[in-house]
Structures are given as structure tokens and as C-alpha cells.
Amino acid sequence: MLHFEDTLTFQNKPIDLVTIGELLIDMIPEQYGDQFEATSFRKYFGGSPSNIAMNVKQLGLQPVVASAVGNDGLGKFLIHHLQQANMDTSHVQQVNQSTSIVVVSKSTSSPVPIFYRDADYHLNYTNQLEKTLSQTKMIHFSCWPISMEPSRQTIEKVLSKAKEEEVLICFDPNYHPMIWEKGEYAIPYIKSIISQVDIIKPSEDDAERLFGKDTPKNQLAKFLELGAKFVILTLGKDGAIASNGEETITFSTLADKVVDTTGAGDAFWSGLYTGLVQGQTVKEAIQLGFAVSAYKLRYTGAVVSLPTVAKLKEMYHV
Amino acid sequence: MLHFEDTLTFQNKPIDLVTIGELLIDMIPEQYGDQFEATSFRKYFGGSPSNIAMNVKQLGLQPVVASAVGNDGLGKFLIHHLQQANMDTSHVQQVNQSTSIVVVSKSTSSPVPIFYRDADYHLNYTNQLEKTLSQTKMIHFSCWPISMEPSRQTIEKVLSKAKEEEVLICFDPNYHPMIWEKGEYAIPYIKSIISQVDIIKPSEDDAERLFGKDTPKNQLAKFLELGAKFVILTLGKDGAIASNGEETITFSTLADKVVDTTGAGDAFWSGLYTGLVQGQTVKEAIQLGFAVSAYKLRYTGAVVSLPTVAKLKEMYHV
């Protein structure tokens, strides 16, 4: 069991974190307006696991991005973008499908994403990936790769190998009905994954989509009942509640200025991972997660330029 | 058999042309550059059958667009765009899939389209569509709806109904391997369609993708051997060769100024349809096709503002 005052001990492995899942293009309108009025769109590097990998690289970790992109101009752009950030792209598979896109409307009411998934869920389990899993301390994945075949099978094999190698398994249950394979009932499958992971970090929205509306305490209890070992339920501006089933701790955010919330959850994960690898206690690592998130909130964009861990600790007194 | 000097006689039906197939968004970069350098994209109304419908409406026909778009902002934009042009949108189905997109790179070498197909091939055969088919003179479809299920079945039902109702059936064999369902062998299926249509208008590229490289005369012969009743093989700046198997006529283009070739083929179809419905001979209708195409080539965009048929005839002496 993970205790809040514990420091995790990892085997001496060269890779800190393998993020597995969506690497894609976000197409975001340049103007606000009703959904169908926007005429110009900008393409952005996107996909939550790859954002996390980009962040932890800046914070001093050694990450690997395991994702699939199309053998096309957009896929080349994504790989190029990773290379510009000195990221390891040896596990970015180029497949015979179109690079996935999310088109986001910038509506004055509620912006609705339109999903164009193709290459991202064609991620294969390879010998190379298996070898890499035996050399990493932690893995991260989200609902995207488990929502479709063949990447669902890839994740199942990843989980099995990661357990064998005593890798810390972390899961972002960012469930959205629009990404799931049509005609399939997603929730029972996601619930079956929950007991297989070491850390799960749902947002209140994620919890609501899985269990319906309820109080944060009750939502937390539902994850624990399903066999979750360590849950961090994030509550936006209200911080988070975390629990290992024995002890439950409430955290406040450290946000001082909110310019753009995009990528704030990814920034939290990034601080958490960095803290865990760098020998901080679980509690301190969560606080470092809030520090990275608070810093990110000051700037526009999913991935922003981050200061050193030492500087972040000093800025946010963690 | 269609003879070049014949005037087609249509039953007295209220609709001139039903175009069946892709209605989608073209995402086109605002700057030139290597594939992955373009950052801004503009969204455009797109899909060849809908472009034809928009053109023939301007030329005085009564068209109906039968297509499927997503129940999302991009689908709403497409419907809105049709409505702005006073088009009948009663047969644009809004389905529970994402509106199809084609992202085009503006490379200095060869621009490559990336296809994101979803809603477009979810076109259903409805009672409403069946009723409309009994009230139209002509139908037009392309390779897009026959490349995937369920729209392939829709087209098969459309063809059967159209034959029963003595509707003129016209087919654009714009085959591209990237649009076809993965793992399926497209060419035999397309060949099986060829004998079922009244007019087919391949480009040289279409012919090459279907039969391999050959001379225009040989390509024309191959369509006829497969049972095509009337073939118009377009040859870009070299005009076209058309044949009913008995008589073969060569046509020159009427292009006087080439600013943008996008939509030139759709413009040709539009003039052809207008000529046929308005009681011109087949030969004259083909010439009107070249006139509309020549006019379109003077301007940028897939669908441009067109003058009246009388004015076009005067301009191009057809």
C-alpha cells in the first residue's frame, strides 16, 4: 500500500516514465464565435500522455512516449515537435492510418470537441516496447488507448508486463463517451481496469461520467470499492482529496493566477511523477503536482516552459 | 444508347438532379511550406457531389443533396452554407458520427490529402430518399459512398430504384486507395458498377488507378469493354474523348485562363447536366460542360459564382 509519508523505492532503471497513448493534433479556432462561424484553425501538438512526457522531461526525468501517428504530414509534425524538445521518439510508431485529430469549437456557450481518431488507437505491442517496459520505473496511460482495438490489447499486454516488472502503473480515467468504440459499454471495462493500477487520478467530471453525480467523498469511496489502491480525486479550484483507503488527505491548490486551464491536469501528473522519482514522499509529490499545475495555469498552452524543480519548490513553498 | 446528336427526353419530374455522397470540410493550410510547417488552416465547404449541386442550382436546375454530416458544429456549418445558397437540405442526414474532413497539405513537392471519414459514409437509404428518387431526372454519385459500408448498400439500393424509375445514372469513378475500406479490394467492385451506369466521366488519373498506365484511347476502350454505356474520359488541358462504343468524339477544352483547377471537373459535370436537362444534344451538353469548366478555371475556389447559361454560351460560342 502507498502511504502518504512513504518514499517510493524504484529499481535502478534508466527510464523514469513511459507514457502510452494518444499523440495527436488539436485543431483550435483562431476566433471565438458560434460553432460553425470559425473559419481559421491552428494546429497544435496534443495528447495528454505526450504533454506529460514533455513536462517531466523539462523537470529532469527520462521519459519515453509510446504512441502511434500516421505516416503523413501531421504525424511528421508531431515527431518533429518531440525531437525539437529532445524527446525520445523511438517508440512513436508510424502506421498506415491518418494521424488523429481533435477539432475543438470555440463557442461562446460550451465548446464541443469533435474526435477524428485513426492512427492513435493502432498502437501495437512490440518487442521493443516490451523491452522498454522492463527498463522503466513508471507507466502512464489514459482512457484513449483502452477505448478501441487494437490499442486496448496493447494496454492489456503492457499492464501484464508492467506488473511482472514491478513498474508503478498510473491511470488517468479521462472517460468521454465520444471516444469509445461505438456500441460498446465502456464503464464496466474501465471499472475492471481500476483495480489493476497503482495510482488513479480522476477529475470530478471523470467521476461523474463513470458513476453519476455525487459528493467528492462518495466518489472517492466508489473508486476505492472498485479496488483502486491510491486515488487522487481532483476538484479544480478546490484542490483534491487523496486516499489509500486507510488515510484520506485534503489538498488545496497552489494556483495564484489562472490564465488558461488547458493542460493543468497534465501538469499535476508531471509534478507528481517527478516528486515520486526524485525521492519525495507521496504527500510531497502530490504537493509538487499542485506546484507545477499552479505554474502552468499562469500561461497559455497545454505545455509551457517550466522552471527547475528547486525553483518551483521555492516559489510555492513545497 | 446515348447518341451524340440525341436530345434526352426526361419524364416530367420536379427534381433535376440528386447528388449522393460526400459533403465534408476541406481543411487547407493558409501558407505554403513543407507538410508539417503549416500552422493555420482554413475550413471550406467541400465534397464533389455537393459542389456539383451548388453549381447546377446557379445554372437554373433543381438539385437535391443527399449526404450525411455529423450532428456537430462542422455539420451545422455545411448545412448553413447550403441554406445560404438556397439549396434543399431536406436530404442532408445528421448522424451520430463526426463530420468528415479532408486535411490537405500545401507542400512545395506534392500535396497529400489526409482523409478523416466518418459521417459521410453513414448515409442511410430512407423512405424519403426513395420517394425523391422517383421524382428526379438524374442522379450523380462518386467512389466515396461505395467505398465503405453502410453507404455502399445505400448506393446499391439507389441504383436499383433509379433503374426502376428510369432515372439517368451518372458516376464519377474518382477512385483513391486511401478512401477505400482497409483490406478490401476496390477495383473489382468499381468495375462491377461501371456497367450499371449511363454516363461515366473518368479523368486520366482515375483510369490509371483503375487499369494502370495506358493511352487515352486504350483506357476509353477498357471502360467500354466493362460495359460502360457512355464514357467521357477527361484529359486535363487536352480536353476529352467521349464514346458510346459506336462513335468516338474528341473535344477541346475552352479554357482561356487557368487560375485554380480545384473544382474544374465538378464544373464540367454541372454544365453537362444543365445541357442535358435543358434539351441540348449530348454533344452540346458536353460542350456546355467545357464552358462551365473554363469559366470556373478563371477563379479561385471549388464553387464560384456562375453567369447564366445564355451568357456562358455567348462567352464560349457553344
XYZ file of C-alpha atoms in Angstrom:
636
model
C 0.000 0.000 0.000
C 1.145 3.543 -0.775
C 1.307 5.629 2.407
C 1.376 9.411 2.296
C 4.635 9.554 4.255
C 6.322 6.839 2.172
C 9.107 7.417 -0.269
C 8.851 5.015 -3.180
C 11.864 2.874 -3.900
C 12.341 2.100 -7.559
C 14.720 -0.411 -9.073
C 17.681 1.178 -10.789
C 16.207 1.537 -14.267
C 17.256 4.047 -16.939
C 13.764 5.224 -17.960
C 11.593 7.076 -15.455
C 8.245 7.129 -17.230
C 6.703 5.600 -20.333
C 3.532 7.414 -21.397
C 1.327 5.251 -23.571
C -1.494 6.627 -25.655
C -2.750 9.489 -27.724
C -0.346 11.730 -29.601
C -2.451 13.889 -31.881
C -3.254 17.226 -33.447
C -5.548 19.700 -31.719
C -7.225 21.974 -34.273
C -8.332 25.077 -32.409
C -10.174 28.028 -33.976
C -8.357 31.330 -34.047
C -11.553 33.276 -33.350
C -14.342 32.834 -30.836
C -17.836 32.567 -32.222
C -20.707 30.173 -32.608
C -19.623 26.697 -33.592
C -19.878 26.985 -37.339
C -18.539 30.522 -37.674
C -14.863 29.892 -37.034
C -13.042 29.759 -40.361
C -9.397 29.614 -39.328
C -7.920 26.881 -37.187
C -4.433 26.491 -35.745
C -2.876 23.079 -35.374
C -1.256 22.248 -32.035
C 0.784 19.371 -30.683
C -1.605 17.455 -28.450
C -2.482 14.366 -26.478
C -2.382 14.295 -22.715
C 0.234 11.498 -22.227
C 2.675 13.233 -24.570
C 2.106 16.554 -22.765
C 3.051 14.820 -19.511
C 6.163 13.342 -21.108
C 7.165 16.796 -22.420
C 6.694 18.274 -18.943
C 8.634 15.657 -16.977
C 11.499 15.928 -19.456
C 11.712 19.624 -18.545
C 11.654 18.694 -14.847
C 14.654 16.394 -15.257
C 13.156 12.934 -15.790
C 13.845 10.491 -18.630
C 10.516 9.837 -20.359
C 9.580 7.752 -23.398
C 6.466 8.439 -25.482
C 4.818 5.257 -26.816
C 2.222 6.377 -29.355
C 1.092 5.868 -32.931
C 0.831 8.565 -35.587
C 0.068 8.368 -39.292
C 2.723 8.168 -41.938
C 1.658 11.629 -43.106
C 2.496 15.304 -42.756
C 0.679 15.688 -39.450
C 2.459 12.665 -37.979
C 5.787 14.071 -39.140
C 4.929 17.379 -37.474
C 4.270 15.630 -34.139
C 7.522 13.660 -34.289
C 9.418 16.792 -35.302
C 7.901 18.684 -32.373
C 9.033 15.971 -29.931
C 12.511 15.939 -31.454
C 12.777 19.718 -31.106
C 12.212 19.161 -27.364
C 14.951 16.476 -27.324
C 12.398 13.779 -26.606
C 12.982 10.099 -27.309
C 10.801 9.284 -30.359
C 11.964 5.700 -30.838
C 8.579 4.427 -29.614
C 6.424 6.642 -31.808
C 5.038 4.170 -34.313
C 4.203 5.430 -37.813
C 1.198 3.488 -39.014
C -0.826 3.303 -42.207
C -3.716 5.383 -40.787
C -4.373 9.101 -40.615
C -2.841 10.950 -37.651
C -5.625 11.502 -35.110
C -7.128 14.976 -34.785
C -9.402 16.690 -32.307
C -11.238 19.719 -33.703
C -12.390 21.991 -30.911
C -15.040 24.619 -31.417
C -14.565 27.893 -29.591
C -18.199 28.547 -28.872
C -19.417 31.238 -26.552
C -21.664 28.599 -24.960
C -19.974 25.197 -24.500
C -17.038 24.239 -26.705
C -17.530 20.725 -28.050
C -14.644 18.599 -29.281
C -15.062 16.614 -32.499
C -12.894 13.496 -32.482
C -11.135 12.083 -35.563
C -9.367 9.026 -34.234
C -7.426 6.749 -36.503
C -3.664 6.261 -36.057
C -3.664 6.768 -32.263
C -5.517 3.544 -31.478
C -3.416 1.491 -33.883
C -0.605 1.362 -31.341
C 0.991 -2.084 -31.404
C 2.646 -4.066 -28.670
C 6.164 -4.637 -29.969
C 9.263 -6.424 -28.700
C 10.867 -3.008 -28.415
C 8.049 -1.737 -26.181
C 8.237 -4.877 -24.056
C 11.969 -4.395 -23.561
C 11.410 -0.735 -22.638
C 8.803 -1.708 -20.046
C 11.414 -3.776 -18.244
C 13.628 -0.677 -18.053
C 11.147 1.872 -16.725
C 10.095 2.894 -13.235
C 6.558 4.048 -14.061
C 3.962 3.928 -16.829
C 1.083 6.274 -17.541
C -1.966 5.668 -19.721
C -5.417 7.161 -20.197
C -8.825 6.011 -21.454
C -7.911 6.652 -25.086
C -5.905 3.517 -25.851
C -8.301 1.239 -23.928
C -11.321 2.617 -25.785
C -10.598 0.869 -29.101
C -8.903 -2.195 -30.534
C -6.062 -2.937 -31.238
C -4.596 -0.492 -28.685
C -6.782 -1.977 -25.932
C -4.964 -5.285 -26.351
C -1.680 -3.390 -26.340
C -2.535 -1.874 -22.954
C -3.597 -5.257 -21.584
C -0.197 -6.676 -22.534
C 1.522 -3.569 -21.139
C -0.273 -3.996 -17.803
C 0.662 -7.634 -17.586
C 4.330 -6.934 -18.359
C 4.437 -3.898 -16.050
C 3.171 -5.972 -13.122
C 5.751 -8.659 -13.818
C 8.484 -5.996 -13.797
C 7.124 -4.181 -10.714
C 6.568 -0.963 -12.621
C 4.346 1.669 -10.958
C 1.132 1.794 -13.025
C -0.765 5.093 -13.227
C -4.071 5.669 -14.975
C -5.969 8.785 -15.988
C -9.632 7.724 -16.272
C -10.468 10.578 -18.670
C -13.534 8.801 -19.988
C -15.592 10.518 -22.681
C -18.409 8.608 -24.399
C -17.410 10.105 -27.783
C -14.011 8.410 -27.830
C -15.272 4.934 -27.033
C -15.876 2.308 -29.682
C -19.481 2.598 -30.863
C -21.925 0.102 -29.461
C -19.649 -0.933 -26.602
C -20.380 -0.345 -22.984
C -17.286 1.424 -21.683
C -17.917 1.763 -17.974
C -17.668 -1.892 -16.891
C -14.371 -2.165 -18.769
C -12.950 0.962 -17.120
C -14.077 -0.316 -13.737
C -12.237 -3.578 -14.401
C -9.043 -1.589 -15.059
C -9.272 0.387 -11.812
C -8.150 -2.475 -9.545
C -5.143 -3.159 -11.779
C -3.431 0.198 -11.335
C -1.391 1.718 -8.515
C -2.456 5.359 -8.811
C -5.589 6.741 -10.408
C -6.293 10.460 -10.748
C -9.895 11.145 -11.756
C -11.316 14.635 -12.040
C -14.808 15.342 -10.718
C -16.075 15.222 -14.320
C -14.453 11.820 -14.886
C -16.077 10.513 -11.686
C -19.457 11.873 -12.730
C -19.256 10.253 -16.164
C -18.392 6.931 -14.542
C -20.663 6.910 -11.505
C -23.149 9.763 -11.931
C -23.307 12.913 -9.798
C -22.310 12.581 -6.140
C -20.250 14.293 -3.433
C -16.448 14.136 -3.772
C -16.178 11.913 -0.660
C -18.688 9.442 -2.080
C -16.977 9.409 -5.490
C -13.646 8.710 -3.812
C -15.225 5.830 -1.906
C -16.555 4.349 -5.166
C -13.076 4.162 -6.674
C -11.774 2.507 -3.504
C -14.647 -0.002 -3.516
C -13.676 -0.997 -7.051
C -10.226 -1.911 -5.781
C -8.316 1.298 -6.517
C -5.127 1.310 -4.426
C -4.487 5.045 -4.372
C -6.943 7.667 -5.614
C -6.357 11.372 -6.173
C -9.694 12.980 -6.956
C -9.007 16.460 -8.306
C -11.594 19.160 -7.638
C -10.478 22.068 -9.824
C -10.068 25.230 -7.780
C -10.940 23.252 -4.634
C -7.752 21.175 -4.797
C -8.037 17.428 -4.344
C -8.838 14.624 -1.937
C -6.493 11.669 -1.952
C -6.863 8.330 -0.229
C -5.262 4.919 0.023
C -8.346 3.509 1.714
C -6.852 3.879 5.208
C -5.980 7.535 5.288
C -7.637 10.399 3.379
C -5.997 13.800 2.965
C -7.401 17.014 1.515
C -5.108 19.237 -0.563
C -5.544 22.857 -1.604
C -4.431 24.131 -4.985
C -1.455 26.450 -5.110
C -2.844 28.393 -8.061
C -2.227 32.132 -7.768
C -3.189 33.311 -11.256
C -5.389 31.466 -13.728
C -4.797 32.412 -17.367
C -5.526 29.108 -19.127
C -6.623 25.809 -17.590
C -5.593 23.683 -20.604
C -3.074 21.070 -19.528
C -3.374 21.811 -15.795
C -4.189 18.158 -15.071
C -1.202 17.009 -17.144
C 0.995 19.456 -15.231
C -0.238 17.948 -11.947
C 0.684 14.431 -13.096
C 4.093 15.744 -14.179
C 4.906 17.192 -10.757
C 3.633 14.052 -9.039
C 5.825 11.770 -11.177
C 8.847 13.986 -10.697
C 8.400 14.057 -6.949
C 7.977 10.284 -6.730
C 11.099 9.563 -8.808
C 13.173 12.182 -7.043
C 12.622 10.571 -3.631
C 9.945 12.799 -2.175
C 7.168 11.312 -0.086
C 3.827 10.624 -1.769
C 2.362 13.647 0.017
C 5.209 15.921 -1.089
C 4.948 14.587 -4.636
C 1.248 15.499 -4.699
C 2.176 18.971 -3.483
C 4.790 19.254 -6.216
C 1.999 18.271 -8.625
C -0.015 21.244 -7.409
C 3.039 23.497 -7.751
C 3.615 22.511 -11.403
C -0.091 22.870 -12.093
C -0.189 26.325 -10.470
C 2.783 27.441 -12.563
C 1.221 26.138 -15.777
C -2.053 27.974 -15.005
C -0.220 31.291 -15.296
C 0.463 30.743 -19.005
C -1.425 29.880 -22.181
C -0.943 26.476 -23.794
C -1.075 22.816 -22.822
C 2.702 22.548 -22.340
C 4.548 25.618 -21.101
C 8.197 26.260 -20.374
C 8.802 25.134 -16.780
C 11.378 26.275 -14.206
C 13.526 23.768 -12.289
C 12.054 21.653 -9.504
C 14.130 23.615 -6.972
C 12.704 26.886 -8.274
C 9.146 25.515 -8.224
C 9.584 24.350 -4.627
C 10.863 27.751 -3.640
C 8.054 29.581 -5.467
C 5.269 27.501 -3.963
C 6.849 26.590 -0.591
C 6.523 22.835 -1.130
C -27.836 4.015 -76.365
C -26.925 7.701 -75.967
C -26.066 9.234 -79.327
C -24.111 12.470 -79.573
C -26.860 14.127 -81.612
C -29.666 12.940 -79.323
C -31.647 15.145 -77.026
C -32.594 13.245 -73.894
C -36.256 13.086 -73.035
C -36.945 13.035 -69.362
C -40.232 12.312 -67.659
C -41.864 15.370 -66.177
C -40.312 15.233 -62.710
C -39.813 18.157 -60.309
C -36.195 17.405 -59.334
C -33.462 17.586 -61.959
C -30.538 16.038 -60.126
C -29.936 14.211 -56.852
C -26.249 14.173 -55.897
C -25.451 11.391 -53.471
C -22.274 11.244 -51.463
C -19.608 13.192 -49.641
C -20.412 16.539 -48.054
C -17.421 17.468 -45.950
C -14.936 20.018 -44.690
C -11.725 20.712 -46.580
C -9.021 21.992 -44.202
C -6.494 23.846 -46.301
C -3.319 25.500 -44.963
C -3.098 29.262 -45.241
C 0.617 29.155 -46.016
C 2.705 27.052 -48.375
C 5.546 25.110 -46.835
C 6.739 21.602 -46.164
C 3.967 19.360 -44.929
C 4.448 19.802 -41.218
C 5.200 23.505 -41.252
C 1.723 24.884 -41.954
C 0.202 26.038 -38.692
C -3.003 27.745 -39.808
C -5.746 26.026 -41.724
C -8.944 27.396 -43.219
C -12.084 25.320 -43.310
C -14.013 25.172 -46.603
C -17.300 23.700 -47.729
C -16.360 20.608 -49.713
C -17.296 17.344 -51.354
C -17.557 16.984 -55.098
C -21.262 15.956 -55.374
C -22.342 18.939 -53.277
C -20.169 21.262 -55.362
C -21.989 19.989 -58.465
C -25.348 20.537 -56.797
C -24.341 24.103 -55.851
C -23.269 24.778 -59.449
C -26.360 23.394 -61.199
C -28.563 25.380 -58.829
C -26.831 28.531 -60.092
C -27.378 27.358 -63.681
C -31.121 27.035 -63.112
C -31.671 23.370 -62.226
C -33.471 21.941 -59.199
C -30.927 19.810 -57.325
C -31.148 17.850 -54.071
C -28.068 16.970 -51.996
C -28.315 13.551 -50.325
C -25.444 13.355 -47.856
C -24.640 12.667 -44.209
C -22.911 15.051 -41.827
C -22.259 14.840 -38.107
C -24.529 16.329 -35.523
C -21.772 18.796 -34.657
C -20.532 22.303 -35.380
C -18.893 21.359 -38.661
C -22.036 19.607 -39.887
C -24.083 22.658 -38.929
C -21.674 24.846 -40.887
C -22.138 22.707 -44.025
C -25.939 22.778 -43.762
C -25.863 26.514 -43.100
C -23.663 27.030 -46.162
C -26.125 25.099 -48.347
C -29.045 27.059 -46.907
C -27.300 30.352 -47.638
C -27.237 29.252 -51.279
C -30.977 28.423 -51.130
C -30.253 24.723 -51.533
C -32.675 21.996 -50.483
C -31.153 20.445 -47.332
C -34.018 18.084 -46.544
C -31.854 15.099 -47.549
C -28.789 16.042 -45.530
C -28.850 13.450 -42.759
C -27.365 14.408 -39.388
C -25.803 11.285 -37.936
C -24.084 10.382 -34.698
C -20.582 10.455 -36.248
C -18.060 13.238 -36.759
C -18.480 15.328 -39.923
C -15.907 14.087 -42.432
C -12.802 16.185 -43.039
C -10.034 16.201 -45.622
C -6.836 17.907 -44.461
C -4.722 18.948 -47.417
C -1.068 19.791 -47.065
C 0.265 22.628 -49.170
C 3.666 21.178 -49.815
C 6.140 22.562 -52.334
C 6.575 18.982 -53.590
C 3.316 17.019 -53.843
C 0.359 17.951 -51.649
C -1.078 14.854 -49.993
C -4.630 14.735 -48.652
C -5.252 13.140 -45.258
C -8.745 11.667 -45.052
C -10.898 11.690 -41.912
C -14.054 9.925 -42.966
C -16.830 9.256 -40.541
C -20.280 10.782 -41.035
C -20.138 10.856 -44.854
C -20.295 7.080 -45.288
C -23.092 6.688 -42.751
C -25.633 7.821 -45.328
C -28.789 5.769 -44.964
C -31.329 4.702 -47.534
C -34.565 6.217 -46.259
C -38.173 6.225 -47.420
C -37.742 9.920 -48.068
C -34.762 9.287 -50.349
C -36.642 6.540 -52.151
C -39.562 8.872 -52.792
C -37.208 11.580 -54.049
C -35.569 9.134 -56.467
C -38.931 8.603 -58.123
C -39.183 12.371 -58.656
C -35.786 13.078 -60.188
C -34.468 13.049 -63.723
C -30.829 12.222 -62.941
C -28.601 11.023 -60.110
C -24.910 11.544 -59.557
C -22.558 9.627 -57.259
C -18.816 9.106 -56.841
C -16.497 6.451 -55.400
C -16.815 7.816 -51.881
C -20.149 6.304 -50.849
C -19.381 2.936 -52.482
C -16.036 2.680 -50.695
C -17.479 1.894 -47.243
C -20.487 0.357 -45.567
C -23.254 1.298 -44.863
C -23.289 3.890 -47.682
C -22.313 1.214 -50.227
C -25.585 -0.560 -49.539
C -27.377 2.771 -49.800
C -25.948 3.271 -53.302
C -26.886 -0.278 -54.313
C -30.478 0.423 -53.294
C -30.356 3.815 -55.029
C -29.154 2.193 -58.266
C -31.887 -0.402 -58.149
C -34.600 2.207 -57.535
C -33.150 4.601 -60.129
C -33.257 1.899 -62.801
C -36.859 1.065 -61.924
C -37.755 4.761 -62.260
C -35.742 5.274 -65.479
C -33.517 7.876 -63.880
C -30.304 8.761 -65.729
C -27.441 7.377 -63.622
C -24.091 9.159 -63.695
C -20.918 8.061 -61.933
C -17.638 9.783 -61.178
C -15.068 6.985 -60.693
C -12.765 9.171 -58.566
C -11.068 6.177 -57.019
C -8.324 6.779 -54.447
C -6.894 3.847 -52.472
C -6.852 5.948 -49.275
C -10.631 6.331 -49.162
C -11.425 2.651 -49.599
C -12.218 0.373 -46.685
C -8.972 -1.156 -45.441
C -8.256 -4.699 -46.555
C -10.825 -4.625 -49.342
C -10.030 -4.879 -52.979
C -11.730 -1.875 -54.537
C -11.131 -2.271 -58.229
C -13.311 -5.313 -58.971
C -16.171 -3.626 -57.157
C -15.800 -0.387 -59.126
C -15.613 -2.391 -62.344
C -18.879 -4.098 -61.407
C -20.518 -0.672 -61.022
C -19.386 0.569 -64.421
C -21.926 -1.470 -66.432
C -24.753 -0.250 -64.224
C -24.456 3.448 -65.037
C -25.481 5.546 -68.025
C -22.651 8.085 -68.065
C -19.214 7.731 -66.537
C -16.637 10.529 -66.552
C -13.186 9.309 -65.516
C -10.107 11.526 -65.550
C -6.825 10.129 -66.849
C -5.693 9.696 -63.220
C -8.857 7.754 -62.383
C -8.274 5.482 -65.378
C -4.650 4.923 -64.411
C -5.566 3.992 -60.835
C -8.133 1.506 -62.146
C -6.295 -0.004 -65.125
C -2.663 1.110 -64.904
C -0.933 3.487 -67.329
C -2.085 3.399 -70.958
C -3.024 5.676 -73.852
C -6.316 7.586 -73.604
C -7.831 5.562 -76.462
C -6.958 2.278 -74.765
C -8.309 3.487 -71.423
C -11.550 4.527 -73.097
C -11.787 1.057 -74.677
C -11.355 -0.590 -71.270
C -14.353 1.249 -69.833
C -16.437 0.236 -72.848
C -15.315 -3.400 -72.527
C -16.540 -3.377 -68.928
C -19.995 -2.442 -70.188
C -19.905 1.342 -69.804
C -22.667 2.826 -71.967
C -21.237 6.304 -72.403
C -17.724 7.346 -71.356
C -16.254 10.834 -71.181
C -12.538 10.491 -70.479
C -11.250 13.919 -69.482
C -7.652 14.763 -70.354
C -6.988 17.998 -68.456
C -5.726 20.691 -70.810
C -6.132 18.276 -73.731
C -9.920 18.232 -73.439
C -11.682 14.875 -73.524
C -12.571 11.864 -75.637
C -16.117 10.623 -75.398
C -17.621 7.458 -76.772
C -20.797 5.390 -76.757
C -18.968 2.400 -78.209
C -20.138 3.164 -81.739
C -18.979 6.695 -82.201
C -15.998 8.425 -80.548
C -15.573 12.203 -80.500
C -12.639 14.300 -79.335
C -13.327 17.577 -77.545
C -11.013 20.501 -76.836
C -11.174 22.487 -73.630
C -12.454 26.030 -73.817
C -10.159 27.212 -71.030
C -8.703 30.649 -71.691
C -7.155 31.481 -68.303
C -6.195 28.992 -65.610
C -6.083 30.454 -62.104
C -7.147 27.439 -59.998
C -8.038 23.934 -61.184
C -9.936 22.980 -57.995
C -13.491 22.015 -58.892
C -12.953 22.122 -62.659
C -14.219 18.538 -63.014
C -17.295 19.356 -60.924
C -17.915 22.398 -63.117
C -17.774 20.181 -66.213
C -20.386 17.805 -64.751
C -22.544 20.813 -63.875
C -22.584 22.133 -67.431
C -23.211 18.656 -68.818
C -26.213 18.092 -66.528
C -27.616 21.518 -67.281
C -27.317 20.977 -71.025
C -28.964 17.552 -70.858
C -31.913 18.792 -68.792
C -32.357 21.938 -70.857
C -32.824 19.956 -74.068
C -29.444 20.292 -75.682
C -27.941 17.355 -77.545
C -25.431 15.183 -75.736
C -22.644 16.776 -77.756
C -23.808 20.288 -76.965
C -24.179 19.381 -73.290
C -20.569 18.192 -73.230
C -19.552 21.496 -74.797
C -21.532 23.375 -72.162
C -19.607 21.286 -69.602
C -16.375 22.623 -71.047
C -17.751 26.166 -70.989
C -18.649 25.995 -67.283
C -15.298 24.391 -66.537
C -13.434 27.104 -68.483
C -15.309 29.804 -66.582
C -14.561 28.189 -63.218
C -10.840 27.918 -64.083
C -10.620 31.729 -64.159
C -11.375 31.980 -60.428
C -10.129 30.567 -57.146
C -12.289 28.108 -55.208
C -14.153 24.864 -55.833
C -17.511 26.590 -56.370
C -17.502 30.043 -57.956
C -20.270 32.428 -58.827
C -21.504 31.465 -62.309
C -23.178 33.556 -65.034
C -26.377 32.386 -66.753
C -26.330 29.566 -69.289
C -27.139 32.076 -72.046
C -24.171 34.208 -71.050
C -21.855 31.159 -70.886
C -22.956 30.055 -74.350
C -22.279 33.502 -75.690
C -18.871 33.733 -73.989
C -17.648 30.371 -75.210
C -19.585 30.122 -78.508
C -21.238 26.818 -77.603
